[in-house]
Tab-separated table of C-alpha atoms and ligand atoms in Angstrom:
chain	number	residue	atom	x	y	z
O	109	MET	CA	130.602	110.522	86.198
O	110	GLU	CA	131.779	107.193	87.617
O	111	SER	CA	131.753	105.682	90.896
O	112	ARG	CA	134.032	102.725	92.236
O	113	GLY	CA	132.763	99.903	94.416
O	114	GLU	CA	134.465	97.849	96.714
O	115	HIS	CA	132.935	95.207	99.040
O	116	LYS	CA	133.000	91.821	100.510
O	117	GLU	CA	136.161	89.810	99.076
O	118	GLN	CA	137.702	93.100	97.747
O	119	PHE	CA	135.813	92.360	94.443
O	120	LYS	CA	136.454	95.457	92.443
O	121	PHE	CA	134.056	97.092	89.818
O	122	ARG	CA	132.986	100.497	88.786
O	123	VAL	CA	129.381	101.845	87.941
O	124	ARG	CA	129.302	104.242	84.966
O	125	LYS	CA	127.327	105.416	82.107
O	126	ALA	CA	126.685	102.806	79.320
O	127	ARG	CA	128.045	103.340	75.971
O	128	ALA	CA	125.250	102.781	73.130
O	129	GLU	CA	126.912	99.556	71.898
O	130	GLU	CA	126.710	98.103	75.389
O	131	ILE	CA	123.052	97.896	75.159
O	132	TYR	CA	123.442	94.355	73.749
O	133	ALA	CA	125.480	93.382	77.105
O	134	VAL	CA	122.665	94.710	78.997
O	135	MET	CA	119.934	92.909	77.041
O	136	ASP	CA	121.922	89.673	77.537
O	137	ILE	CA	121.917	90.151	81.353
O	138	ASN	CA	118.360	91.020	81.376
O	139	LEU	CA	117.371	87.915	79.661
O	140	LYS	CA	119.609	85.633	81.988
O	141	THR	CA	118.333	87.254	84.975
O	142	LEU	CA	114.571	88.564	84.740
O	143	PRO	CA	111.352	87.318	83.041
O	144	GLU	CA	110.547	91.052	81.949
O	145	ASN	CA	112.461	91.320	78.615
O	146	TYR	CA	112.293	94.024	76.106
O	147	TRP	CA	113.118	94.928	72.727
O	148	TYR	CA	116.380	96.619	71.447
O	149	GLY	CA	114.187	99.895	70.395
O	150	PHE	CA	112.781	99.985	73.755
O	151	TYR	CA	116.442	100.102	75.487
O	152	LYS	CA	117.774	102.546	72.688
O	153	PHE	CA	114.776	104.934	73.392
O	154	ILE	CA	115.612	104.957	77.090
O	155	TYR	CA	119.282	105.397	76.420
O	156	ASP	CA	118.780	108.133	74.044
O	157	ASN	CA	116.407	110.335	76.235
O	158	TRP	CA	117.938	109.501	79.712
O	159	GLY	CA	121.330	108.292	78.990
O	160	GLU	CA	122.702	109.537	82.189
O	161	ALA	CA	120.669	107.215	84.273
O	162	PHE	CA	121.482	104.057	81.865
O	163	LEU	CA	124.072	102.552	83.807
O	164	VAL	CA	126.327	99.417	83.564
O	165	ALA	CA	128.710	97.856	86.300
O	166	GLU	CA	132.148	96.816	84.820
O	167	ALA	CA	134.258	94.187	86.462
O	168	GLU	CA	137.968	94.755	86.700
O	169	ASN	CA	138.403	92.525	83.570
O	170	GLY	CA	136.234	94.857	81.553
O	171	SER	CA	133.100	92.589	81.463
O	172	ILE	CA	129.555	93.934	82.093
O	173	ILE	CA	128.206	92.119	85.098
O	174	GLY	CA	125.148	94.514	85.848
O	175	TYR	CA	123.021	97.377	84.827
O	176	ALA	CA	120.203	99.685	86.012
O	177	MET	CA	118.088	101.671	83.545
O	178	SER	CA	115.447	104.560	84.421
O	179	ARG	CA	113.250	106.969	82.815
O	180	VAL	CA	111.638	110.396	83.849
O	181	GLU	CA	108.025	110.632	83.926
O	182	HIS	CA	105.546	113.173	84.983
O	183	THR	CA	102.741	112.873	87.403
O	184	ARG	CA	100.102	114.105	89.899
O	185	ASP	CA	99.856	110.844	91.653
O	186	PRO	CA	100.654	111.655	95.276
O	187	VAL	CA	101.908	107.884	95.586
O	188	LEU	CA	104.382	107.913	92.894
O	189	LEU	CA	105.503	111.150	94.317
O	190	GLY	CA	106.226	109.598	97.567
O	191	LEU	CA	103.700	111.762	99.462
O	192	LYS	CA	101.540	109.143	100.885
O	193	THR	CA	101.430	105.184	100.737
O	194	GLU	CA	98.264	103.191	100.208
O	195	LEU	CA	99.542	100.424	102.512
O	196	GLU	CA	98.783	101.879	105.881
O	197	GLY	CA	95.601	100.265	106.586
O	198	ASP	CA	92.108	100.675	104.964
O	199	ARG	CA	90.853	104.404	104.463
O	200	SER	CA	87.582	105.908	104.537
O	201	VAL	CA	85.811	106.339	100.972
O	202	LEU	CA	85.552	110.060	101.991
O	203	SER	CA	89.482	110.302	102.498
O	204	LYS	CA	90.039	108.423	99.205
O	205	VAL	CA	87.635	110.978	97.467
O	206	ILE	CA	89.566	113.870	98.890
O	207	ASP	CA	92.698	112.280	98.012
O	208	ALA	CA	91.532	111.951	94.307
O	209	LEU	CA	90.254	115.615	94.341
O	210	LYS	CA	93.670	116.804	95.650
O	211	SER	CA	95.537	114.953	92.992
O	212	GLN	CA	93.113	116.497	90.136
O	213	LEU	CA	94.247	120.059	91.344
O	214	ALA	CA	97.844	119.303	91.925
O	215	GLU	CA	100.485	119.888	89.327
O	216	GLU	CA	102.272	117.324	87.375
O	217	ARG	CA	105.977	116.847	88.852
O	218	PRO	CA	108.749	114.778	87.632
O	219	VAL	CA	109.558	111.280	89.079
O	220	GLY	CA	112.082	108.785	88.140
O	221	HIS	CA	110.865	105.290	87.133
O	222	LEU	CA	113.639	102.499	87.775
O	223	ILE	CA	112.449	100.171	85.006
O	224	SER	CA	114.970	97.589	85.390
O	225	ILE	CA	118.239	96.598	87.306
O	226	ALA	CA	120.004	93.222	87.539
O	227	VAL	CA	123.224	91.776	88.377
O	228	LEU	CA	124.414	88.511	86.866
O	229	LYS	CA	123.970	85.459	89.505
O	230	GLU	CA	127.728	84.772	89.965
O	231	TYR	CA	128.616	88.410	91.065
O	232	ARG	CA	125.584	89.006	93.410
O	233	ARG	CA	125.896	89.944	97.347
O	234	ARG	CA	129.343	91.905	96.553
O	235	GLY	CA	127.774	95.409	96.474
O	236	VAL	CA	127.002	95.849	92.714
O	237	GLY	CA	123.309	96.164	92.880
O	238	SER	CA	123.811	98.770	95.720
O	239	ALA	CA	126.182	100.673	93.617
O	240	LEU	CA	123.996	100.943	90.500
O	241	LEU	CA	120.927	101.725	92.722
O	242	SER	CA	123.092	104.552	94.555
O	243	LYS	CA	124.059	105.958	91.260
O	244	THR	CA	120.643	105.802	90.093
O	245	ILE	CA	119.532	107.900	92.982
O	246	ASP	CA	122.331	110.464	92.539
O	247	VAL	CA	121.466	110.941	88.795
O	248	MET	CA	117.964	111.051	89.302
O	249	LYS	CA	118.341	113.711	92.084
O	250	ASN	CA	121.224	115.951	90.527
O	251	VAL	CA	120.942	115.459	86.889
O	252	TYR	CA	117.248	114.981	86.228
O	253	LYS	CA	115.901	116.683	89.399
O	254	VAL	CA	113.064	114.507	90.148
O	255	ASP	CA	110.768	114.813	93.171
O	256	ALA	CA	110.833	110.926	93.660
O	257	ILE	CA	111.815	107.597	92.450
O	258	TYR	CA	109.629	104.569	91.804
O	259	LEU	CA	109.750	101.144	90.719
O	260	GLU	CA	107.717	97.902	90.663
O	261	VAL	CA	108.863	94.780	92.302
O	262	ARG	CA	107.236	91.302	92.555
O	263	VAL	CA	105.965	90.727	95.908
O	264	SER	CA	108.006	87.590	96.121
O	265	ASN	CA	111.358	89.398	94.999
O	266	THR	CA	112.826	89.523	98.730
O	267	PRO	CA	116.395	90.343	97.810
O	268	ALA	CA	115.302	93.164	95.557
O	269	ILE	CA	112.820	94.481	98.178
O	270	ARG	CA	115.695	94.432	100.783
O	271	LEU	CA	118.013	96.234	98.534
O	272	TYR	CA	115.287	98.982	97.855
O	273	GLU	CA	114.516	99.357	101.652
O	274	LYS	CA	118.138	99.558	102.485
O	275	PHE	CA	118.188	102.718	100.056
O	276	GLY	CA	114.761	104.245	101.869
O	277	PHE	CA	112.180	102.994	99.437
O	278	LYS	CA	108.955	102.270	100.926
O	279	LYS	CA	106.263	99.991	99.710
O	280	ALA	CA	103.285	102.417	99.045
O	281	ARG	CA	100.879	100.400	96.693
O	282	ILE	CA	99.954	97.008	95.658
O	283	TRP	CA	99.185	96.408	91.949
O	284	ARG	CA	97.376	93.172	91.711
O	285	GLY	CA	98.442	91.041	88.675
O	286	TYR	CA	100.940	93.378	87.416
O	287	TYR	CA	102.962	90.804	85.843
O	288	ARG	CA	102.193	88.496	83.023
O	289	ASP	CA	101.980	85.308	85.022
O	290	GLY	CA	99.663	87.023	87.331
O	291	GLU	CA	102.046	87.757	90.396
O	292	ASP	CA	101.266	91.130	91.973
O	293	ALA	CA	103.772	94.012	92.299
O	294	TYR	CA	104.529	96.198	95.072
O	295	ILE	CA	105.269	99.863	93.863
O	296	MET	CA	108.204	101.076	96.174
O	297	VAL	CA	108.789	104.945	96.296
O	298	LYS	CA	111.768	107.001	97.450
O	299	ARG	CA	111.143	110.462	97.877
O	300	LEU	CA	114.060	112.887	97.069
O	301	VAL	CA	112.911	116.475	98.292
O	302	ASP	CA	111.391	117.857	101.171
K	238	COA	C1	118.353	92.395	93.360
K	238	COA	C2	119.743	92.153	92.837
K	238	COA	C3	119.898	93.495	91.700
K	238	COA	C4	120.522	92.737	94.059
K	238	COA	O1	121.825	92.649	93.661
K	238	COA	P1	123.323	92.379	94.430
K	238	COA	O2	124.560	92.901	93.577
K	238	COA	O3	123.271	91.046	94.918
K	238	COA	O4	123.128	93.357	95.674
K	238	COA	P2	123.941	94.024	96.730
K	238	COA	O5	125.249	93.063	96.899
K	238	COA	O6	124.276	95.367	96.664
K	238	COA	O7	123.069	93.773	98.220
K	238	COA	C5	122.419	94.811	98.903
K	238	COA	C6	121.461	94.202	99.755
K	238	COA	O8	120.299	93.636	99.223
K	238	COA	C7	119.908	92.805	100.210
K	238	COA	N1	119.916	91.425	99.404
K	238	COA	C8	120.546	91.172	98.212
K	238	COA	N2	120.359	90.079	97.754
K	238	COA	C9	119.792	89.392	98.885
K	238	COA	C10	119.277	87.959	98.932
K	238	COA	N3	119.404	87.102	98.350
K	238	COA	N4	118.416	87.844	100.109
K	238	COA	C11	118.304	88.894	101.182
K	238	COA	N5	118.660	90.149	100.912
K	238	COA	C12	119.386	90.417	99.828
K	238	COA	C13	120.751	92.857	101.046
K	238	COA	O9	120.110	93.600	102.217
K	238	COA	C14	122.248	93.381	100.705
K	238	COA	O10	123.015	93.856	101.665
K	238	COA	P3	123.897	92.883	102.458
K	238	COA	O11	124.541	92.023	101.502
K	238	COA	O12	124.944	93.776	102.987
K	238	COA	O13	123.287	92.055	103.460
K	238	COA	C15	120.062	91.132	92.437
K	238	COA	O14	119.800	90.006	93.224
K	238	COA	C16	119.469	90.800	91.083
K	238	COA	O15	120.075	90.882	90.062
K	238	COA	N6	118.274	90.001	91.157
K	238	COA	C17	117.732	89.441	89.802
K	238	COA	C18	117.044	90.569	89.049
K	238	COA	C19	116.100	91.181	89.715
K	238	COA	O16	115.375	90.639	90.612
K	238	COA	N7	115.988	92.665	89.803
K	238	COA	C20	114.964	93.424	90.561
K	238	COA	C21	113.642	93.603	89.737
K	238	COA	S1	112.609	94.624	90.434
């Protein structure tokens, strides 16, 4: 399973499932591009369990220039399932209580959680992030059969928010102080089934 990307300036790369030994290259990109870093065992756990969605972008010269990794979780939360958003104005206490009761009664459903995605700075704006996200959506839908995909993103991270919106993700919740430095996160969700 692989997809090829060609974008501005005829930059050639491909997105494919990572090999286990490429986890180190992924960690390297993560350290260079994001303040949210993880230990090797975390990557390996994600790779071993949801390897089809552990993706790398490889440039024509063979170097790894980006990655995306996701896992599958199970939830009754209608926001993470893309069934409703909390960002459409204030709701009454009663409607919040009704929603809480409904989610208690609902069955758990599988959702994809995009944990991390990044492209090396010098390779950005050439369609690499789009190709990684597109493949993630494809694998989550067709391999892992999830109902929706969700992710957290810093409220200030305009490039990432634009990318996600381009692929139909919607802001659905604000998680106050989600990041270590105190910044809030948007939870963005894309529903994949009717
Ligand atoms: C977010 C990120 C993965 C995007 O990767 P990319 O390869 O540059 O993405 P693409 O070239 O496919 O861009 C797709 C779209 O995203 C949006 N976008 C990307 N970078 C943008 C920027 N700097 N400003 C505004 N919009 C931007 C645009 O809509 C763009 O489409 P366009 O180029 O046709 O206008 C990359 O910026 C990155 O690695 N950032 C650091 C890590 C990070 O923040 N990850 C997300 C954590 S939640």
